[in-house]
Short mmCIF file of C-alpha atoms in Angstrom, two decimals:
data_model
loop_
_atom_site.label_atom_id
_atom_site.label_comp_id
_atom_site.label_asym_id
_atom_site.label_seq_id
_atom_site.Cartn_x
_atom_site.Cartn_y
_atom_site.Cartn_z
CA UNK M 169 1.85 -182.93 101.29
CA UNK M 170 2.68 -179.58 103.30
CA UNK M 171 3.68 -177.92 99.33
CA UNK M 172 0.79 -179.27 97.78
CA UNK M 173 -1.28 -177.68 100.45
CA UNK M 174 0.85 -174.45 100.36
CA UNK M 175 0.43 -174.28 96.27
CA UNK M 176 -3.24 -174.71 96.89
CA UNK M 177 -3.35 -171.43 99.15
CA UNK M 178 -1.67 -169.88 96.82
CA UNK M 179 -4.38 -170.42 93.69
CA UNK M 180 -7.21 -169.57 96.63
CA UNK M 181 -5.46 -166.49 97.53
CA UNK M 182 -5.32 -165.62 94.00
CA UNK M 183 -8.85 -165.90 93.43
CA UNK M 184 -9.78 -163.89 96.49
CA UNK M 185 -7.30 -161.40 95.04
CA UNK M 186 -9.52 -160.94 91.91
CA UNK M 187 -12.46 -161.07 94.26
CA UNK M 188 -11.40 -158.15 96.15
CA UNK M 189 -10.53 -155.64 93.10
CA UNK M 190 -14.28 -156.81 91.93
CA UNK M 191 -15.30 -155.49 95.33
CA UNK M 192 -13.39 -152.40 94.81
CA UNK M 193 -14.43 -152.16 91.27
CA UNK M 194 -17.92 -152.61 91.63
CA UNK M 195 -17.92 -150.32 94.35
CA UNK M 196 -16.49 -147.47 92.82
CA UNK M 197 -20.41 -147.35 91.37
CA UNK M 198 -21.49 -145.75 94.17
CA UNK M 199 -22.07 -142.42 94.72
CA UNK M 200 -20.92 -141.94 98.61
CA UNK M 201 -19.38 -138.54 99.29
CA UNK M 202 -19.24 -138.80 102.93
CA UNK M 203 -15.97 -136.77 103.79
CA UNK M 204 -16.48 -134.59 101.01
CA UNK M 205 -20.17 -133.63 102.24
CA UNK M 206 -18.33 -133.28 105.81
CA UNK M 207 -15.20 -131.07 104.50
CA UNK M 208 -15.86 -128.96 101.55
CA UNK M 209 -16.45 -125.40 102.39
CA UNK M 210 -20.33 -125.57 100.67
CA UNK M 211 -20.89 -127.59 104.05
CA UNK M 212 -19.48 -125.68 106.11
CA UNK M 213 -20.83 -122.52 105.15
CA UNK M 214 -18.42 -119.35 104.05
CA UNK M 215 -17.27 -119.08 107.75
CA UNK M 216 -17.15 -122.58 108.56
CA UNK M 217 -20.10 -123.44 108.76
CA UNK M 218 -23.87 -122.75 107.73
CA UNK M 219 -25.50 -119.81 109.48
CA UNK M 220 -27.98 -120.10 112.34
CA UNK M 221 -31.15 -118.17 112.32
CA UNK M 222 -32.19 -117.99 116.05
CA UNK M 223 -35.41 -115.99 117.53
CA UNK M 224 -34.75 -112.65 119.25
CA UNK M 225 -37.04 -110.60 121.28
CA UNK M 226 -40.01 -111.68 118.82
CA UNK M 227 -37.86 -110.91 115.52
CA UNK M 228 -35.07 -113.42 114.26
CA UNK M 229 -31.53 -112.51 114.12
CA UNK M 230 -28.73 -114.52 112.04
CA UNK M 231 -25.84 -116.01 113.40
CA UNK M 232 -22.88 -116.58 111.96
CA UNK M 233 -21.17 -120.30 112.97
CA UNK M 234 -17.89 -120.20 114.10
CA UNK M 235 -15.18 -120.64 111.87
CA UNK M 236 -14.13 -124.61 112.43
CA UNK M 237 -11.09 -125.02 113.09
CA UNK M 238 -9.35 -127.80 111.23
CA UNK M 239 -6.10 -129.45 111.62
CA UNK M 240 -3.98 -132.68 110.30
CA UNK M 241 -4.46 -133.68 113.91
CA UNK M 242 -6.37 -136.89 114.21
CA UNK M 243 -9.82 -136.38 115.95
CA UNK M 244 -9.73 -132.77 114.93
CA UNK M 245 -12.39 -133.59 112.45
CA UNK M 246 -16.27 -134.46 112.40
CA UNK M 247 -15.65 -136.92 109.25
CA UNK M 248 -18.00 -140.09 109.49
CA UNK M 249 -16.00 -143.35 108.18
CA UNK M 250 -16.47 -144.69 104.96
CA UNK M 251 -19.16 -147.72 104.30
CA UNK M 252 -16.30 -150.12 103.05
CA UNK M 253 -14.32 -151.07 99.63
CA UNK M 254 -18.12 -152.02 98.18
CA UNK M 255 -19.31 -148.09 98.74
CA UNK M 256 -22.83 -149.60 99.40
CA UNK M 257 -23.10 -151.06 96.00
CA UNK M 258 -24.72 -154.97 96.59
CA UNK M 259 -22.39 -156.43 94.10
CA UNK M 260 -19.61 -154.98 95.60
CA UNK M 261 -20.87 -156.19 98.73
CA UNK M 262 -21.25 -159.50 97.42
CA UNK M 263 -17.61 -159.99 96.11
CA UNK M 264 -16.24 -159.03 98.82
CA UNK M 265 -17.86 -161.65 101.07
CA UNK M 266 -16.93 -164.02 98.47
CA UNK M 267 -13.75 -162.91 99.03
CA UNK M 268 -13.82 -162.80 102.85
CA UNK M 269 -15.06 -166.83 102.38
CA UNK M 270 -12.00 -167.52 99.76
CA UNK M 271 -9.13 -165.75 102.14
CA UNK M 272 -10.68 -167.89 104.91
CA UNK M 273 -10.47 -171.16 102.75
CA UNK M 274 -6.89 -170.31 101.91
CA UNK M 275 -5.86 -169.94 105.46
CA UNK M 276 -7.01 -173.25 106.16
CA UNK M 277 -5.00 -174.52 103.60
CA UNK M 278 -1.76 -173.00 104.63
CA UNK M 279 -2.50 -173.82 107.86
CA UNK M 280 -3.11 -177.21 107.13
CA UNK M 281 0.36 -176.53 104.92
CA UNK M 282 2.10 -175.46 107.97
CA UNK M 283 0.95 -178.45 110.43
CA UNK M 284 2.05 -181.32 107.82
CA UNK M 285 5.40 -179.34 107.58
CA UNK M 286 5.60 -179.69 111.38
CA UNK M 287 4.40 -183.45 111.16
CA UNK M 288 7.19 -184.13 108.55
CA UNK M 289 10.09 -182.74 110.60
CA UNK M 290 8.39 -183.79 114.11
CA UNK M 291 9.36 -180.23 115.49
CA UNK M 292 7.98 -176.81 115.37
CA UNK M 293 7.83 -175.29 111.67
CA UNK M 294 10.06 -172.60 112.47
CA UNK M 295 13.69 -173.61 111.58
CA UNK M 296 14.79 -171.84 108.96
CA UNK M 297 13.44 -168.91 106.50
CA UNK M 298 10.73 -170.93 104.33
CA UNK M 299 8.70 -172.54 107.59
CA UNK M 300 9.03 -168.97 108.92
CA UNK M 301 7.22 -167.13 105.68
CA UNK M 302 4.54 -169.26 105.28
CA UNK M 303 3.99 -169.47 109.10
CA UNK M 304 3.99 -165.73 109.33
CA UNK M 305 1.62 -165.00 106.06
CA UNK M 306 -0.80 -167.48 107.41
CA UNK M 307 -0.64 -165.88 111.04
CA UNK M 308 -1.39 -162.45 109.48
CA UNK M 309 -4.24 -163.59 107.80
CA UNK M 310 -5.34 -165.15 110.65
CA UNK M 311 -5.32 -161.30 112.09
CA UNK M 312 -7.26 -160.05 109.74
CA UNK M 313 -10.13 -162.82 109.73
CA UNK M 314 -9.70 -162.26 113.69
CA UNK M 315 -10.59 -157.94 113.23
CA UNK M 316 -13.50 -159.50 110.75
CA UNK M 317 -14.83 -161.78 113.49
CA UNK M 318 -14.53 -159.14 115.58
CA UNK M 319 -16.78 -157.09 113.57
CA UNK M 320 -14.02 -154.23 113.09
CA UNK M 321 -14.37 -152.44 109.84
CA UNK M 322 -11.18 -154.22 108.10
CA UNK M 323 -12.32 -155.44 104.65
CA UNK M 324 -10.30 -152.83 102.45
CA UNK M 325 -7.21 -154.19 104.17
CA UNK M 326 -8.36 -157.36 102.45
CA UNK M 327 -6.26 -156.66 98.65
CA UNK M 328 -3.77 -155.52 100.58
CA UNK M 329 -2.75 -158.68 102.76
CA UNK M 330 -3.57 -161.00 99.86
CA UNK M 331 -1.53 -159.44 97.85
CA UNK M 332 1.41 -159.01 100.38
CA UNK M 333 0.85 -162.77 101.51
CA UNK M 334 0.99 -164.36 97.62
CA UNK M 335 4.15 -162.11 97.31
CA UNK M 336 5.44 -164.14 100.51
CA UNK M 337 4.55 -167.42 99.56
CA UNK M 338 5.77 -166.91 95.97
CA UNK M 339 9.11 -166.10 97.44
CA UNK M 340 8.93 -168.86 100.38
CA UNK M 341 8.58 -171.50 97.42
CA UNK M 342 10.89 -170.26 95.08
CA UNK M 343 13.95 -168.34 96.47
CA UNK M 344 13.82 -169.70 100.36
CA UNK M 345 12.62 -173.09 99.86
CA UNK M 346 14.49 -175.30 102.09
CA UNK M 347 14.09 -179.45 102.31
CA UNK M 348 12.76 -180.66 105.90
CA UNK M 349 15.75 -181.31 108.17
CA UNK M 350 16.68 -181.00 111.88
CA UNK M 351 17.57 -177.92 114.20
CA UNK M 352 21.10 -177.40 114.64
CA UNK M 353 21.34 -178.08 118.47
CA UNK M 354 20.96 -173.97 119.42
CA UNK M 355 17.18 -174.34 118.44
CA UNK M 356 16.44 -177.70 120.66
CA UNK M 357 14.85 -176.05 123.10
CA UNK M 358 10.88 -174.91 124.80
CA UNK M 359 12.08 -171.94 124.43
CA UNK M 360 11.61 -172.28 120.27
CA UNK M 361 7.80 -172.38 120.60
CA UNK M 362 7.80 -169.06 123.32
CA UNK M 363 10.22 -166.80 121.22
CA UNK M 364 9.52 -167.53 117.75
CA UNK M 365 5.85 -167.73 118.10
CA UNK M 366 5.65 -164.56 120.02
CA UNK M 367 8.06 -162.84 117.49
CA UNK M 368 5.45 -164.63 114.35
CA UNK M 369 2.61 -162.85 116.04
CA UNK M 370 4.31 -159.58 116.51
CA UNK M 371 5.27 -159.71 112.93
CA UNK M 372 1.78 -159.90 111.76
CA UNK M 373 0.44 -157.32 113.91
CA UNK M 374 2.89 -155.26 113.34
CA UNK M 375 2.16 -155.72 109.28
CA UNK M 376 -2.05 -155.20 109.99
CA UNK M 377 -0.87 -151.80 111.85
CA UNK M 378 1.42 -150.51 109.08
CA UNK M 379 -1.03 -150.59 106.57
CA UNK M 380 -3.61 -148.64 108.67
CA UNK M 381 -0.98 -146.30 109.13
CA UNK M 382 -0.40 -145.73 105.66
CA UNK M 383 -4.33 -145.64 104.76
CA UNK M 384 -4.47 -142.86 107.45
CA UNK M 385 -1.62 -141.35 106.01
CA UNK M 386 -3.51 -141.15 102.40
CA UNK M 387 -6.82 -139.93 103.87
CA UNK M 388 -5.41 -137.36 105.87
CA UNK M 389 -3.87 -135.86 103.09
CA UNK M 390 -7.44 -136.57 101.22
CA UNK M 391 -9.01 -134.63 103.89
CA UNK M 392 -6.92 -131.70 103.79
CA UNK M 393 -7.11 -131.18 100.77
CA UNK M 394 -11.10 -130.80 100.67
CA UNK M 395 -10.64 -128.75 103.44
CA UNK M 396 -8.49 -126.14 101.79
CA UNK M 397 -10.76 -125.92 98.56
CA UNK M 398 -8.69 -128.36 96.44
CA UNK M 399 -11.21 -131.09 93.99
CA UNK M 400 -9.32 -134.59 94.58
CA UNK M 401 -9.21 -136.82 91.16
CA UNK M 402 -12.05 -138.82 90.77
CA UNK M 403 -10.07 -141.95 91.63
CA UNK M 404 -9.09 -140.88 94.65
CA UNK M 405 -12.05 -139.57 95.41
CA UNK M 406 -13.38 -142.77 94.71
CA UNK M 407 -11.21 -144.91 97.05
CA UNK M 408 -10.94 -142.47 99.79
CA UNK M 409 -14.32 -142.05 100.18
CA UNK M 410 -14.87 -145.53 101.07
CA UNK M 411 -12.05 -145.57 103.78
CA UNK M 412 -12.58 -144.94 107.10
CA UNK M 413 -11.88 -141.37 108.57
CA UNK M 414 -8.30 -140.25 108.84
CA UNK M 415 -9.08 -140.07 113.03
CA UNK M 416 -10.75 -143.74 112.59
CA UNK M 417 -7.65 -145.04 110.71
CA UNK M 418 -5.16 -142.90 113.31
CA UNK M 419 -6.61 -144.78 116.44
CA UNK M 420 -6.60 -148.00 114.97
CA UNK M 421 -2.93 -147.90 114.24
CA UNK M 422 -2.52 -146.62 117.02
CA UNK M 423 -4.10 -149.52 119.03
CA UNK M 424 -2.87 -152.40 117.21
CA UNK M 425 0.68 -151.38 117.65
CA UNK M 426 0.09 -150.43 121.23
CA UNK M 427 -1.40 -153.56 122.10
CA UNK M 428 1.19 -156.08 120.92
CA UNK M 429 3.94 -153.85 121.69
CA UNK M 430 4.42 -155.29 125.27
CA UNK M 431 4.84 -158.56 123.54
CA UNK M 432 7.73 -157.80 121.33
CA UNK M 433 9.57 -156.40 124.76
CA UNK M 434 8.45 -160.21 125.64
CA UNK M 435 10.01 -161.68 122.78
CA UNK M 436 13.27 -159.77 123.26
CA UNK M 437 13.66 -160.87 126.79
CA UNK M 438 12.81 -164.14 126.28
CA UNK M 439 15.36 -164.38 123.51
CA UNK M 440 17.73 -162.95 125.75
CA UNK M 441 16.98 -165.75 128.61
CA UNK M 442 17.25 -168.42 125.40
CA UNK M 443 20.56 -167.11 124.93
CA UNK M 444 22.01 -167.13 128.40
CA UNK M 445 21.15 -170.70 128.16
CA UNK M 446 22.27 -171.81 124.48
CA UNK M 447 25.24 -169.68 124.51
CA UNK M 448 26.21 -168.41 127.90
CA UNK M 449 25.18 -165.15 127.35
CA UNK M 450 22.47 -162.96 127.49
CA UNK M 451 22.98 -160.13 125.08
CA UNK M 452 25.91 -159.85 122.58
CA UNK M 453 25.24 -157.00 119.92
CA UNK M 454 24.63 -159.56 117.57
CA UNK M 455 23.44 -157.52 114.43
CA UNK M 456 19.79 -159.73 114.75
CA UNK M 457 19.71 -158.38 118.74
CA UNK M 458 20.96 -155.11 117.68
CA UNK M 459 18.12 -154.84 115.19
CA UNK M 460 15.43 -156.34 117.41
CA UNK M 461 16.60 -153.33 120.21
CA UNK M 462 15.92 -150.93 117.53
CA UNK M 463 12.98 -152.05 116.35
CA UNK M 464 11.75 -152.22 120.13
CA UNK M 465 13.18 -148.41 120.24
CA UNK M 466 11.73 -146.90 117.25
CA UNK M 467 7.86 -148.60 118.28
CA UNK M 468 8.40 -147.27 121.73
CA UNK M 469 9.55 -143.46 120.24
CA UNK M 470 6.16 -143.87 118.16
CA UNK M 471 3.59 -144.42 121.22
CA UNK M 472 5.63 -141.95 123.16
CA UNK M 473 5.00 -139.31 120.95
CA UNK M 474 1.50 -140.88 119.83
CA UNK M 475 0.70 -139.73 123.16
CA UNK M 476 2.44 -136.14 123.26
CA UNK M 477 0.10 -133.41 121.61
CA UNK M 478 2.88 -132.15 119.75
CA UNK M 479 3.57 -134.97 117.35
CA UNK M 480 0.50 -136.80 117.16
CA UNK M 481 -0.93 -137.35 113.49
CA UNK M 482 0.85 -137.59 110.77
CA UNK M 483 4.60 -136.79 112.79
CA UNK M 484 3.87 -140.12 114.72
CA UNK M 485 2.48 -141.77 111.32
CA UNK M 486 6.00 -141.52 109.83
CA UNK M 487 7.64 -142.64 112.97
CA UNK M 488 5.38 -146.06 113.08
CA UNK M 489 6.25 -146.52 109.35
CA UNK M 490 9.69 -146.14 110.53
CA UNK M 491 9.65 -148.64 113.39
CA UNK M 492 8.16 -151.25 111.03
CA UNK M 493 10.82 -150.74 108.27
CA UNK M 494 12.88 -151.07 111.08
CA UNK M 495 11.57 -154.65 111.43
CA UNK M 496 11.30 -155.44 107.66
CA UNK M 497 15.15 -155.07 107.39
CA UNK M 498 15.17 -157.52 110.42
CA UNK M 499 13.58 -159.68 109.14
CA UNK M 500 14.57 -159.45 105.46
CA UNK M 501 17.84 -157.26 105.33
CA UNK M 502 19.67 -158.79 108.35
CA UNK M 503 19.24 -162.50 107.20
CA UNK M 504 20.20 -161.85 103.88
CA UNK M 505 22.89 -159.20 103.71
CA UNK M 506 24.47 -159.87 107.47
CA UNK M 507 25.83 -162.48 108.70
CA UNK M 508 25.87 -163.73 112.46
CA UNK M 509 25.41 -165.59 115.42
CA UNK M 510 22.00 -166.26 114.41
CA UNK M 511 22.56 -167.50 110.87
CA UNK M 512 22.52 -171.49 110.90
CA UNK M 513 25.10 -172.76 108.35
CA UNK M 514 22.72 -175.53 106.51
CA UNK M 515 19.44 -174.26 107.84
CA UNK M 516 19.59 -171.28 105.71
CA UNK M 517 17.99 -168.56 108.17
CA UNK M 518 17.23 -170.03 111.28
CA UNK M 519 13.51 -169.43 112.95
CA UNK M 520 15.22 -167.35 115.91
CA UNK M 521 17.34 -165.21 113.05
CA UNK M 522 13.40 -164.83 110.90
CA UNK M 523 12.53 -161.92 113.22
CA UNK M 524 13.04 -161.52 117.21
CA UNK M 525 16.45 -163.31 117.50
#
């Protein structure tokens, strides 16, 4: 039952797929301009800005406006955010909350994918690589419908996660499928359902912030480039212009990552604890709690210097891309190509080895 359920969120997620390029598609009709109209030099006037006629002793006098200055800084710039992937257009609009209502029906199906899994083994879905993929695609989908509920201005990262989460799925059922079976005795513990979820979540986040990093990353350099007189492609033009601001994408990075960070120094600890009890030791340099430190490292370097003037923009961009390949090869690289402590002889890649520990 759990694979029929998981093939079924598979087709959905297709078709919300091809929803969301007809929301991009249809949008690219519209005629928004917003950061250009902001940025060009036309707008801003020869100096910077247009000039100010002002009344002076019963004549007028002209003012120049001051040159403005403009950096790669986030927040440097007055740039209003962009309307959405749909640009305005209604039938973009419309796919894309058909799209929003087909991601939403495919969660519910992996969820529902993920519960009989758990029924069928009568333990938490976490004990080896293929419970952990679909439990983490489903968990950052249920991130992104959570920014949506929230009303946040998330809908472009819509054919991004779909296409990221049938791309986990497809290689959940094909390469890591694994038959229901029981933990090896390490995992038979509370401490399964603290750790690994907490590391799940983390994982997700982590994934929502990455790709706002790398859309800020893409209309920064948009932005620039309109500021220094250069005429962006149309198809860029196109796609950028329906993004948020570079500063709007910048703090929301930003944010994300800084608000579940203090829960991936939670996961490592309680890993740790898990491991004084399972093993009679805390902390080994195992190469999964030697990449988990690292990862916690390179996410703390990034919101230290997120918050130092010096390296904030595009500097602290590459370092957050950096922390989260960091965790990719955690997750991904270490299971695969390492062996260790945390790799579970029959259970292929067990649910502490998936991500934290």
């Amino acid at each position: 039952m759990s694979n029929v359920l998981i093939y079924s969120a598979m087709a959905v997620y297709t078709l919300a797929f091809f929803a969301y390029i007809a929301e991009w598609i249809f949008g690219s009709r519209s005629k928004v301009a917003r950061t250009a109209a902001a940025l060009t030099p036309k707008a801003q006037g020869a100096e910077g800005g247009p000039a100010v006629t002002v009344r002076q002793g019963g004549g007028t006098a002209v003012l120049e406006r001051p040159k403005v200055a403009v950096r790669a800084t986030a927040g440097t710039r007055d740039v209003p955010d962009g309307p959405g992937a749909h640009g305005g257009d209604e039938q973009g609009d419309l796919y894309g909350r058909i799209a929003v209502s087909l991601t939403v029906l495919a969660f519910l199906l992996a969820l529902g994918g993920v519960v009989t899994r758990a029924l069928s083994v009568e333990r938490a879905p976490w004990g080896n690589m293929y419970e952990f993929n679909i439990t983490f695609s489903t968990t950052a989908v249920g991130v992104y419908l959570a920014l949506l509920a929230l009303k946040k201005n998330v809908r472009w990262i819509g054919l991004f996660l779909t296409t990221a989460v049938l791309l986990d799925l497809g290689l959940a059922v094909t390469v890591l499928y694994t038959e229901s079976d029981q933990l090896v005795p390490a995992l038979h513990s509370y401490w399964l359902y603290i750790h690994v979820s907490t590391a799940i979540l983390c994982g997700a986040v982590f994934y929502v912030g990455a790709m706002g990093t790398i859309m800020y990353l893409f209309k920064d350099s948009y932005e620039n480039k309109l500021v220094n007189g250069g005429k962006p492609g149309a198809f860029a033009t196109s796609v950028m212009e329906r993004l948020p601001a570079a500063s709007s994408l910048d703090k929301f990075a930003y944010r994300v990552n800084a608000a579940v960070f203090p829960l991936w120094t939670f996961t490592i600890i309680a890993g740790a604890i898990w491991a004084g009890d399972a093993w009679g030791r805390y902390w080994g340099w195992d190469p999964k709690e030697t990449w988990s430190f690292i990862t916690w490292v390179a996410y703390a370097g990034y919101l230290h210097a997120r918050a130092t003037a010096g390296w904030k923009g595009r500097k602290a961009a590459y370092l957050a891309l950096a922390a989260f390949a960091c965790w990719l090869f955690n997750y991904y690289g270490v299971n695969i190509f390492v062996s260790g402590k945390h790799s579970y002889a029959d259970v292929s890649l067990g649910a502490l080895a998936a991500v934290g520990f």
